[in-house]
Amino acid sequence: MDGMPRLPMINVDFKHAVASGFSEFSLKIKEYILTHYEDDPKKYETALSEMESLRAKLYSFTPDVETVCQAKRYYSQLRLMKSRFPMEDGDPIRIPFSWATKDSDGITCTYEDVNFELACVLYNIGAIHAAIGSGENRIDSDVLILDFLLMP
């Protein structure tokens, strides 16, 4: 591995989740469970509060292994919910998902589509991996093995 070139790693800015509008998330999901599945929405309060907690961790974070694992878990849970609840543009459950970049000067981007949320979370997963990789020295073989294991 000594002959391999050491290319510089790029470190991209993160997107930050914004809390505005997301408070409706649990309420709209509970209403949909009650009306369409005719089930008691109180049974799902723990799961919904866990989803809200996972998203809240994306408001402000440090790029580390724990954060990338939480982001991947939130992404996976959101994909599962997307298959069970109509949350895309024009569907009955329209939840506003808001995100901002570091240099947006308070300007946020909001869409009522779960695909926007999925794209932003996936972007952050890649950005966190890039931040972790750019902070490593890549000379020690143990570091290279760890980086390989952290790959998505």
mmCIF file of C-alpha atoms in Angstrom:
data_model
loop_
_atom_site.group_PDB
_atom_site.id
_atom_site.type_symbol
_atom_site.label_atom_id
_atom_site.label_comp_id
_atom_site.label_asym_id
_atom_site.label_seq_id
_atom_site.Cartn_x
_atom_site.Cartn_y
_atom_site.Cartn_z
ATOM 1 C CA MET A 1 0.000 0.000 0.000
ATOM 2 C CA ASP A 2 3.052 2.222 0.075
ATOM 3 C CA GLY A 3 2.897 2.785 -3.677
ATOM 4 C CA MET A 4 -0.710 4.006 -3.647
ATOM 5 C CA PRO A 5 -1.178 7.763 -4.010
ATOM 6 C CA ARG A 6 -2.682 9.574 -1.045
ATOM 7 C CA LEU A 7 -5.385 11.729 -2.546
ATOM 8 C CA PRO A 8 -6.737 14.573 -0.430
ATOM 9 C CA MET A 9 -10.123 13.972 1.156
ATOM 10 C CA ILE A 10 -12.813 16.594 0.742
ATOM 11 C CA ASN A 11 -14.878 17.733 3.660
ATOM 12 C CA VAL A 12 -18.330 19.025 2.700
ATOM 13 C CA ASP A 13 -20.676 21.142 4.805
ATOM 14 C CA PHE A 14 -23.541 19.439 6.586
ATOM 15 C CA LYS A 15 -27.210 20.133 6.249
ATOM 16 C CA HIS A 16 -28.992 20.751 9.530
ATOM 17 C CA ALA A 17 -32.550 19.691 10.257
ATOM 18 C CA VAL A 18 -34.843 22.515 11.343
ATOM 19 C CA ALA A 19 -37.556 21.847 13.917
ATOM 20 C CA SER A 20 -40.248 24.037 12.353
ATOM 21 C CA GLY A 21 -43.276 22.070 11.188
ATOM 22 C CA PHE A 22 -41.989 18.685 12.304
ATOM 23 C CA SER A 23 -44.090 18.861 15.471
ATOM 24 C CA GLU A 24 -47.059 17.807 13.320
ATOM 25 C CA PHE A 25 -45.346 14.511 12.506
ATOM 26 C CA SER A 26 -46.733 12.406 15.363
ATOM 27 C CA LEU A 27 -50.153 14.013 15.223
ATOM 28 C CA LYS A 28 -50.655 13.339 11.512
ATOM 29 C CA ILE A 29 -49.374 9.767 11.749
ATOM 30 C CA LYS A 30 -51.670 9.065 14.713
ATOM 31 C CA GLU A 31 -54.668 10.498 12.850
ATOM 32 C CA TYR A 32 -53.882 8.321 9.845
ATOM 33 C CA ILE A 33 -53.525 5.200 12.011
ATOM 34 C CA LEU A 34 -56.891 5.901 13.620
ATOM 35 C CA THR A 35 -58.797 6.638 10.411
ATOM 36 C CA HIS A 36 -57.235 4.209 7.919
ATOM 37 C CA TYR A 37 -55.975 1.308 10.017
ATOM 38 C CA GLU A 38 -58.669 1.688 12.707
ATOM 39 C CA ASP A 39 -56.106 0.973 15.399
ATOM 40 C CA ASP A 40 -55.341 2.700 18.682
ATOM 41 C CA PRO A 41 -52.628 5.301 17.950
ATOM 42 C CA LYS A 42 -51.510 5.295 21.597
ATOM 43 C CA LYS A 43 -49.822 1.944 20.955
ATOM 44 C CA TYR A 44 -47.369 3.710 18.647
ATOM 45 C CA GLU A 45 -46.433 6.678 20.842
ATOM 46 C CA THR A 46 -43.103 5.152 21.870
ATOM 47 C CA ALA A 47 -42.083 4.457 18.279
ATOM 48 C CA LEU A 48 -43.132 7.926 17.128
ATOM 49 C CA SER A 49 -41.275 9.635 19.964
ATOM 50 C CA GLU A 50 -38.190 7.609 19.021
ATOM 51 C CA MET A 51 -38.493 8.891 15.439
ATOM 52 C CA GLU A 52 -38.755 12.455 16.719
ATOM 53 C CA SER A 53 -35.747 11.877 18.963
ATOM 54 C CA LEU A 54 -33.661 10.517 16.082
ATOM 55 C CA ARG A 55 -34.515 13.553 13.950
ATOM 56 C CA ALA A 56 -33.775 15.926 16.838
ATOM 57 C CA LYS A 57 -30.239 14.556 16.906
ATOM 58 C CA LEU A 58 -29.809 15.902 13.362
ATOM 59 C CA TYR A 59 -30.395 19.517 14.467
ATOM 60 C CA SER A 60 -26.831 19.854 15.710
ATOM 61 C CA PHE A 61 -24.245 17.103 15.800
ATOM 62 C CA THR A 62 -20.594 16.192 15.670
ATOM 63 C CA PRO A 63 -19.351 13.976 12.846
ATOM 64 C CA ASP A 64 -18.526 10.689 14.544
ATOM 65 C CA VAL A 65 -19.375 7.006 14.276
ATOM 66 C CA GLU A 66 -22.318 7.262 16.685
ATOM 67 C CA THR A 67 -23.891 10.091 14.691
ATOM 68 C CA VAL A 68 -23.613 8.227 11.401
ATOM 69 C CA CYS A 69 -25.224 5.159 13.007
ATOM 70 C CA GLN A 70 -28.112 7.289 14.306
ATOM 71 C CA ALA A 71 -28.567 8.931 10.907
ATOM 72 C CA LYS A 72 -28.627 5.524 9.216
ATOM 73 C CA ARG A 73 -31.184 4.283 11.718
ATOM 74 C CA TYR A 74 -33.397 7.332 11.137
ATOM 75 C CA TYR A 75 -33.066 6.852 7.374
ATOM 76 C CA SER A 76 -34.051 3.185 7.649
ATOM 77 C CA GLN A 77 -37.033 3.927 9.885
ATOM 78 C CA LEU A 78 -38.186 6.676 7.534
ATOM 79 C CA ARG A 79 -37.967 4.316 4.538
ATOM 80 C CA LEU A 80 -40.087 1.800 6.424
ATOM 81 C CA MET A 81 -42.668 4.459 7.315
ATOM 82 C CA LYS A 82 -42.749 5.619 3.701
ATOM 83 C CA SER A 83 -43.856 2.131 2.673
ATOM 84 C CA ARG A 84 -46.700 2.182 5.230
ATOM 85 C CA PHE A 85 -47.891 5.788 5.139
ATOM 86 C CA PRO A 86 -48.536 8.095 2.151
ATOM 87 C CA MET A 87 -46.106 10.942 2.896
ATOM 88 C CA GLU A 88 -45.026 12.050 -0.566
ATOM 89 C CA ASP A 89 -45.979 15.259 -2.341
ATOM 90 C CA GLY A 90 -49.752 15.403 -2.789
ATOM 91 C CA ASP A 91 -50.460 12.511 -0.405
ATOM 92 C CA PRO A 92 -52.775 12.741 2.633
ATOM 93 C CA ILE A 93 -49.953 12.964 5.192
ATOM 94 C CA ARG A 94 -48.020 16.043 4.178
ATOM 95 C CA ILE A 95 -45.413 16.781 6.810
ATOM 96 C CA PRO A 96 -43.173 19.810 6.251
ATOM 97 C CA PHE A 97 -39.522 18.762 6.403
ATOM 98 C CA SER A 98 -37.136 21.712 6.778
ATOM 99 C CA TRP A 99 -33.368 21.758 6.325
ATOM 100 C CA ALA A 100 -30.722 24.467 6.230
ATOM 101 C CA THR A 101 -27.059 24.612 5.316
ATOM 102 C CA LYS A 102 -24.385 26.177 7.491
ATOM 103 C CA ASP A 103 -24.032 29.255 5.301
ATOM 104 C CA SER A 104 -27.721 29.763 4.510
ATOM 105 C CA ASP A 105 -28.043 32.799 6.843
ATOM 106 C CA GLY A 106 -31.264 31.560 8.411
ATOM 107 C CA ILE A 107 -32.825 30.551 5.106
ATOM 108 C CA THR A 108 -34.369 27.113 5.239
ATOM 109 C CA CYS A 109 -35.662 24.865 2.513
ATOM 110 C CA THR A 110 -38.977 23.157 3.265
ATOM 111 C CA TYR A 111 -40.848 20.509 1.292
ATOM 112 C CA GLU A 112 -43.873 18.459 2.258
ATOM 113 C CA ASP A 113 -42.368 15.302 0.802
ATOM 114 C CA VAL A 114 -40.646 12.464 2.640
ATOM 115 C CA ASN A 115 -38.281 12.002 -0.316
ATOM 116 C CA PHE A 116 -36.733 15.407 0.454
ATOM 117 C CA GLU A 117 -36.122 14.283 4.028
ATOM 118 C CA LEU A 118 -34.592 11.014 2.833
ATOM 119 C CA ALA A 119 -32.307 12.857 0.402
ATOM 120 C CA CYS A 120 -31.076 15.277 3.086
ATOM 121 C CA VAL A 121 -30.406 12.478 5.576
ATOM 122 C CA LEU A 122 -28.562 10.464 2.927
ATOM 123 C CA TYR A 123 -26.504 13.554 2.027
ATOM 124 C CA ASN A 124 -25.559 13.972 5.693
ATOM 125 C CA ILE A 125 -24.571 10.315 5.983
ATOM 126 C CA GLY A 126 -22.135 10.845 3.115
ATOM 127 C CA ALA A 127 -20.923 14.156 4.561
ATOM 128 C CA ILE A 128 -20.283 12.561 7.962
ATOM 129 C CA HIS A 129 -18.325 9.736 6.334
ATOM 130 C CA ALA A 130 -16.290 12.333 4.412
ATOM 131 C CA ALA A 131 -15.608 14.294 7.617
ATOM 132 C CA ILE A 132 -14.475 11.163 9.438
ATOM 133 C CA GLY A 133 -12.278 10.160 6.493
ATOM 134 C CA SER A 134 -10.706 13.582 6.085
ATOM 135 C CA GLY A 135 -9.728 13.593 9.751
ATOM 136 C CA GLU A 136 -7.798 10.320 9.496
ATOM 137 C CA ASN A 137 -4.110 10.152 8.617
ATOM 138 C CA ARG A 138 -4.511 7.123 6.254
ATOM 139 C CA ILE A 139 -0.916 6.048 6.865
ATOM 140 C CA ASP A 140 -1.587 3.453 9.548
ATOM 141 C CA SER A 141 -3.103 0.228 8.188
ATOM 142 C CA ASP A 142 -5.409 -0.062 11.226
ATOM 143 C CA VAL A 143 -6.975 3.280 10.321
ATOM 144 C CA LEU A 144 -7.573 2.070 6.765
ATOM 145 C CA ILE A 145 -9.274 -1.072 8.074
ATOM 146 C CA LEU A 146 -11.491 1.014 10.378
ATOM 147 C CA ASP A 147 -12.403 3.342 7.506
ATOM 148 C CA PHE A 148 -13.309 0.353 5.360
ATOM 149 C CA LEU A 149 -15.547 -1.040 8.104
ATOM 150 C CA LEU A 150 -17.336 2.313 8.472
ATOM 151 C CA MET A 151 -18.234 2.464 4.790
ATOM 152 C CA PRO A 152 -21.979 2.383 4.113
#
